[in-house]
Tab-separated table of C-alpha atoms in Angstrom:
chain	number	residue	atom	x	y	z
A	1048	MET	CA	0.052	12.461	-37.850
A	1049	GLY	CA	2.940	12.263	-40.745
A	1050	ALA	CA	2.949	10.330	-43.998
A	1051	ALA	CA	5.245	7.810	-41.979
A	1052	TYR	CA	2.210	7.103	-39.421
A	1053	ARG	CA	-0.240	6.548	-42.189
A	1054	LEU	CA	2.344	4.036	-44.235
A	1055	GLY	CA	2.886	2.134	-40.912
A	1056	ARG	CA	-0.889	1.891	-40.543
A	1057	VAL	CA	-1.136	-0.077	-43.905
A	1058	MET	CA	2.360	-2.264	-42.612
A	1059	ASP	CA	0.633	-2.810	-39.667
A	1060	ARG	CA	2.519	-5.935	-38.964
A	1061	ARG	CA	2.290	-5.829	-34.838
A	1062	TRP	CA	1.486	-8.528	-32.335
A	1063	PRO	CA	-0.518	-9.463	-30.639
A	1064	ARG	CA	-2.829	-9.594	-33.552
A	1065	SER	CA	-6.076	-10.051	-31.380
A	1066	VAL	CA	-4.888	-6.163	-29.835
A	1067	TYR	CA	-3.677	-4.482	-32.646
A	1068	GLY	CA	-5.759	-5.890	-35.245
A	1069	VAL	CA	-9.191	-4.509	-33.987
A	1070	GLY	CA	-10.185	-0.797	-33.914
A	1071	ASP	CA	-8.348	2.452	-34.383
A	1072	GLU	CA	-5.248	3.481	-33.061
A	1073	PRO	CA	-5.748	5.089	-30.041
A	1074	ASP	CA	-4.695	8.929	-28.186
A	1075	PRO	CA	-0.738	7.799	-27.386
A	1076	ARG	CA	-1.042	9.060	-24.665
A	1077	PHE	CA	-4.303	6.711	-23.519
A	1078	SER	CA	-1.808	4.012	-24.364
A	1079	MET	CA	0.906	4.706	-22.714
A	1080	SER	CA	-1.510	5.157	-19.389
A	1081	ASN	CA	-2.213	1.320	-19.756
A	1082	GLU	CA	1.246	0.644	-20.186
A	1083	ARG	CA	2.231	2.480	-17.369
A	1084	THR	CA	-0.756	0.768	-15.271
A	1085	ALA	CA	0.555	-2.601	-16.737
A	1086	LEU	CA	3.815	-2.091	-15.708
A	1087	ALA	CA	2.295	-1.161	-12.150
A	1088	TRP	CA	0.666	-4.157	-11.848
A	1089	MET	CA	4.136	-5.800	-12.367
A	1090	ARG	CA	5.862	-4.193	-9.658
A	1091	THR	CA	2.961	-5.282	-7.260
A	1092	ALA	CA	3.537	-8.379	-8.429
A	1093	MET	CA	7.128	-8.046	-7.677
A	1094	ALA	CA	6.338	-7.131	-4.337
A	1095	LEU	CA	4.916	-9.562	-3.664
A	1096	LEU	CA	7.933	-11.774	-5.173
A	1097	ALA	CA	10.306	-9.474	-3.198
A	1098	GLY	CA	8.558	-10.932	-0.077
A	1099	GLY	CA	8.462	-14.113	-0.513
A	1100	VAL	CA	12.204	-14.243	-1.910
A	1101	ALA	CA	13.081	-12.046	1.713
A	1102	LEU	CA	11.368	-14.817	3.862
A	1103	ILE	CA	13.225	-18.120	2.163
A	1104	SER	CA	16.455	-15.970	2.509
A	1105	VAL	CA	15.619	-15.640	6.026
A	1106	SER	CA	14.326	-18.987	6.846
A	1107	SER	CA	17.540	-20.223	5.266
A	1108	LEU	CA	19.469	-17.952	7.919
A	1109	ALA	CA	17.710	-18.139	10.728
A	1110	THR	CA	15.603	-21.342	12.414
A	1111	LEU	CA	12.349	-19.949	11.127
A	1112	PRO	CA	9.524	-22.383	11.195
A	1113	LYS	CA	8.754	-24.707	8.189
A	1114	TRP	CA	5.872	-23.048	7.339
A	1115	SER	CA	7.318	-19.921	6.793
A	1116	ALA	CA	8.488	-21.490	3.523
A	1117	LEU	CA	4.999	-22.889	2.686
A	1118	VAL	CA	4.120	-19.061	3.163
A	1119	ALA	CA	7.235	-17.826	1.142
A	1120	SER	CA	6.237	-20.391	-1.672
A	1121	ALA	CA	2.940	-18.837	-1.652
A	1122	ALA	CA	3.893	-15.480	-1.840
A	1123	CYS	CA	5.919	-16.297	-4.954
A	1124	VAL	CA	3.222	-18.745	-7.051
A	1125	GLY	CA	0.986	-15.103	-6.579
A	1126	GLY	CA	3.601	-12.693	-8.012
A	1127	GLY	CA	4.179	-14.644	-10.427
A	1128	ALA	CA	0.388	-15.260	-11.108
A	1129	LEU	CA	-0.285	-11.629	-10.939
A	1130	ALA	CA	2.678	-10.975	-13.617
A	1131	TRP	CA	1.038	-12.963	-16.322
A	1132	ARG	CA	-2.666	-11.379	-15.380
A	1133	ALA	CA	-1.066	-7.672	-16.123
A	1134	VAL	CA	-0.132	-9.079	-19.196
A	1135	VAL	CA	-4.115	-10.192	-20.142
A	1136	ALA	CA	-5.268	-7.265	-18.518
A	1137	TRP	CA	-2.877	-4.842	-20.697
A	1138	ALA	CA	-4.086	-6.707	-23.750
A	1139	ARG	CA	-8.009	-6.211	-22.601
A	1140	ILE	CA	-7.944	-2.327	-21.651
A	1141	GLU	CA	-5.752	-1.945	-25.092
A	1142	ARG	CA	-8.415	-3.678	-27.195
A	1143	ALA	CA	-11.174	-1.455	-25.262
A	1144	LEU	CA	-9.227	1.472	-26.097
A	1145	ARG	CA	-9.155	0.813	-29.876
A	1146	THR	CA	-12.393	-0.495	-30.258
A	1147	HIS	CA	-14.214	2.640	-28.194
A	1148	GLN	CA	-15.427	0.054	-25.732
A	1149	ALA	CA	-15.630	0.785	-22.282
A	1150	LEU	CA	-12.863	-0.167	-19.962
A	1151	PRO	CA	-13.032	-3.593	-18.316
A	1152	PRO	CA	-13.031	-3.206	-14.720
A	1153	PRO	CA	-9.961	-4.171	-12.212
A	1154	ARG	CA	-10.711	-7.878	-11.851
A	1155	ALA	CA	-7.225	-8.936	-10.498
A	1156	LEU	CA	-7.790	-5.978	-7.500
A	1157	VAL	CA	-10.150	-7.996	-5.878
A	1158	SER	CA	-7.862	-11.395	-6.513
A	1159	LEU	CA	-4.792	-9.522	-5.010
A	1160	ALA	CA	-6.953	-8.265	-2.128
A	1161	GLY	CA	-8.342	-11.280	-2.040
A	1162	GLY	CA	-5.011	-12.849	-1.824
A	1163	VAL	CA	-3.109	-11.072	0.829
A	1164	ILE	CA	-5.909	-11.329	3.059
A	1165	VAL	CA	-5.492	-14.571	2.838
A	1166	LEU	CA	-2.274	-15.113	2.610
A	1167	ALA	CA	-1.641	-12.558	5.870
A	1168	GLY	CA	-4.566	-14.602	7.825
A	1169	LEU	CA	-2.816	-17.600	7.009
A	1170	THR	CA	0.444	-16.096	8.567
A	1171	LEU	CA	-1.046	-14.722	11.620
A	1172	VAL	CA	-2.955	-18.358	12.657
A	1173	LEU	CA	0.272	-20.459	12.108
A	1174	SER	CA	2.473	-17.310	14.578
A	1175	LEU	CA	-0.496	-17.832	17.335
A	1176	VAL	CA	-0.283	-21.739	16.850
A	1177	GLN	CA	3.753	-21.566	17.184
A	1178	LEU	CA	3.561	-18.768	19.906
A	1179	LEU	CA	0.881	-21.170	21.459
A	1180	ARG	CA	2.855	-24.578	21.534
A	1181	SER	CA	6.127	-23.080	22.621
B	804	MET	CA	6.597	20.944	-21.226
B	805	SER	CA	7.946	17.880	-22.541
B	806	PRO	CA	10.709	18.251	-25.233
B	807	ILE	CA	9.405	15.484	-27.287
B	808	PRO	CA	6.506	17.956	-29.686
B	809	ASP	CA	3.283	17.099	-29.344
B	810	ARG	CA	2.916	15.182	-26.441
B	811	ALA	CA	1.196	16.669	-23.138
B	812	ALA	CA	2.116	15.789	-19.740
B	813	LEU	CA	4.958	14.434	-19.604
B	814	GLN	CA	3.450	10.830	-20.712
B	815	PRO	CA	6.872	9.798	-22.667
B	816	GLU	CA	8.950	10.678	-19.890
B	817	ARG	CA	6.959	9.520	-17.389
B	818	THR	CA	6.207	5.681	-18.986
B	819	ALA	CA	9.937	5.547	-19.454
B	820	LEU	CA	10.762	5.859	-16.074
B	821	SER	CA	8.303	3.432	-14.881
B	822	TRP	CA	9.993	1.135	-17.765
B	823	GLN	CA	13.164	1.615	-15.728
B	824	ARG	CA	11.882	1.309	-12.361
B	825	THR	CA	10.283	-2.099	-13.337
B	826	ALA	CA	13.333	-3.590	-14.930
B	827	ILE	CA	15.894	-2.306	-12.171
B	828	THR	CA	13.393	-4.310	-9.864
B	829	ALA	CA	13.300	-7.132	-12.661
B	830	THR	CA	16.852	-7.091	-11.975
B	831	ILE	CA	17.245	-7.527	-8.167
B	832	ILE	CA	14.933	-9.097	-7.365
B	833	MET	CA	16.629	-12.763	-8.131
B	834	VAL	CA	20.165	-11.781	-6.484
B	835	PRO	CA	18.777	-12.633	-2.649
B	836	LEU	CA	17.231	-15.992	-4.083
B	837	VAL	CA	20.631	-16.609	-5.753
B	838	ILE	CA	22.685	-16.097	-2.636
B	839	THR	CA	20.195	-18.392	-0.786
B	840	ASP	CA	20.483	-20.926	-3.069
B	841	LEU	CA	24.228	-20.816	-2.883
B	842	ARG	CA	24.170	-20.913	0.692
B	843	LEU	CA	21.821	-23.525	1.034
B	844	LYS	CA	24.068	-25.696	-1.887
B	845	VAL	CA	21.536	-25.749	-4.226
B	846	TRP	CA	24.052	-25.528	-7.287
B	847	PRO	CA	21.798	-25.767	-10.253
B	848	LEU	CA	18.998	-23.505	-9.191
B	849	ALA	CA	22.166	-21.140	-8.046
B	850	ALA	CA	22.899	-21.364	-11.887
B	851	LEU	CA	19.824	-20.972	-13.337
B	852	GLY	CA	18.882	-17.913	-11.041
B	853	SER	CA	21.954	-16.443	-12.243
B	854	VAL	CA	21.231	-17.140	-15.953
B	855	ALA	CA	17.468	-15.411	-14.817
B	856	THR	CA	19.303	-12.431	-13.702
B	857	LEU	CA	21.697	-11.850	-16.816
B	858	SER	CA	18.328	-12.341	-18.657
B	859	ALA	CA	16.665	-9.197	-16.788
B	860	ALA	CA	19.989	-7.142	-17.053
B	861	ALA	CA	19.492	-7.804	-20.754
B	862	LEU	CA	15.941	-6.417	-20.260
B	863	VAL	CA	17.635	-3.339	-19.117
B	864	TYR	CA	19.465	-2.514	-22.284
B	865	ARG	CA	16.886	-3.847	-24.462
B	866	LEU	CA	14.467	-1.138	-23.392
B	867	ARG	CA	16.410	1.505	-25.642
B	868	ARG	CA	14.183	0.103	-28.524
B	869	ARG	CA	11.180	1.138	-26.473
B	870	PHE	CA	12.448	4.625	-25.409
B	871	ASP	CA	13.222	5.023	-28.749
B	872	GLN	CA	9.580	4.544	-30.147
B	873	LEU	CA	8.175	6.843	-27.142
B	874	GLY	CA	10.258	9.545	-28.515
B	875	ASP	CA	8.931	9.486	-32.261
B	876	ASP	CA	5.984	10.949	-32.793
B	877	ASP	CA	5.457	8.540	-36.127
B	878	ALA	CA	6.162	5.465	-34.371
B	879	GLN	CA	3.506	3.363	-33.793
B	880	TYR	CA	2.937	1.789	-29.972
B	881	ARG	CA	4.030	-1.497	-29.545
B	882	PRO	CA	4.869	-2.537	-25.666
B	883	PHE	CA	3.705	-5.932	-25.573
B	884	TRP	CA	6.638	-8.456	-26.018
B	885	HIS	CA	8.483	-5.750	-23.944
B	886	ILE	CA	5.609	-6.438	-21.290
B	887	VAL	CA	5.921	-10.131	-21.932
B	888	ARG	CA	9.811	-10.106	-21.051
B	889	VAL	CA	8.868	-9.021	-17.234
B	890	ALA	CA	6.224	-11.202	-16.864
B	891	VAL	CA	8.636	-13.953	-17.975
B	892	ALA	CA	11.736	-12.448	-15.358
B	893	CYS	CA	8.891	-12.921	-12.738
B	894	SER	CA	7.757	-16.168	-13.769
B	895	PHE	CA	11.799	-17.017	-13.255
B	896	VAL	CA	11.448	-15.417	-10.036
B	897	ALA	CA	8.209	-17.112	-8.735
B	898	ALA	CA	9.578	-20.840	-10.034
B	899	GLY	CA	12.863	-19.944	-8.398
B	900	GLY	CA	11.749	-18.988	-5.167
B	901	ALA	CA	8.718	-21.659	-5.112
B	902	ILE	CA	11.585	-24.630	-5.470
B	903	THR	CA	13.861	-22.599	-2.977
B	904	ALA	CA	11.320	-22.894	-0.504
B	905	LEU	CA	10.608	-26.120	-1.197
B	906	VAL	CA	14.335	-27.535	-0.679
B	907	GLU	CA	14.371	-25.453	2.595
B	908	LEU	CA	11.007	-26.946	3.497
B	909	LEU	CA	12.583	-30.358	3.100
B	910	ARG	CA	15.806	-29.921	4.506
């Protein structure tokens, strides 16, 4: 690495200090992989948001049952929460890379799968109830 | 091979593309919500949504700084604030979506 890099290490003022204030500089490739993983999580969050937004848009055009707005709302809230989870996961992984610790498990994956299953189950049950009533 | 020296496996390009995909998605995701708010005549929410969409568009512009870092072998990696900005954009969409859904529910 060049002299500017070494000088930068001395004057490292990057934030958050909880990440950049510990350990040493990892291989840039690992850092960039971590960044791309965080962005992939962000896009997953946005897919959830897009689903919620699409459902709201359709429900305002058609006469969809009222509960569809609730499902859309849950998808939006879940997407927003997942986006922030991606930020936290990025920081945890970057810290692990810098301190040469084992990488933390992708716990958000379980929450996401659970949330999507619950949302799908809820939608299915409410649809069936609606179908049986009509 | 990457045109950027000492970087194997096209990592900067892949990261830059990943950022572009994310930023573009963050920008367009709010548009249907603004249209829905206009249809429902929820003017404050439509105005806030428009501001959020413009903020997300600014995110695309600001990314050029990150691309400069990716192309500089001596730069230190600091994507934190860029990631936080995307999370903030997502929060705006989530809040706007949830409130619009509530308006639709109470209509």
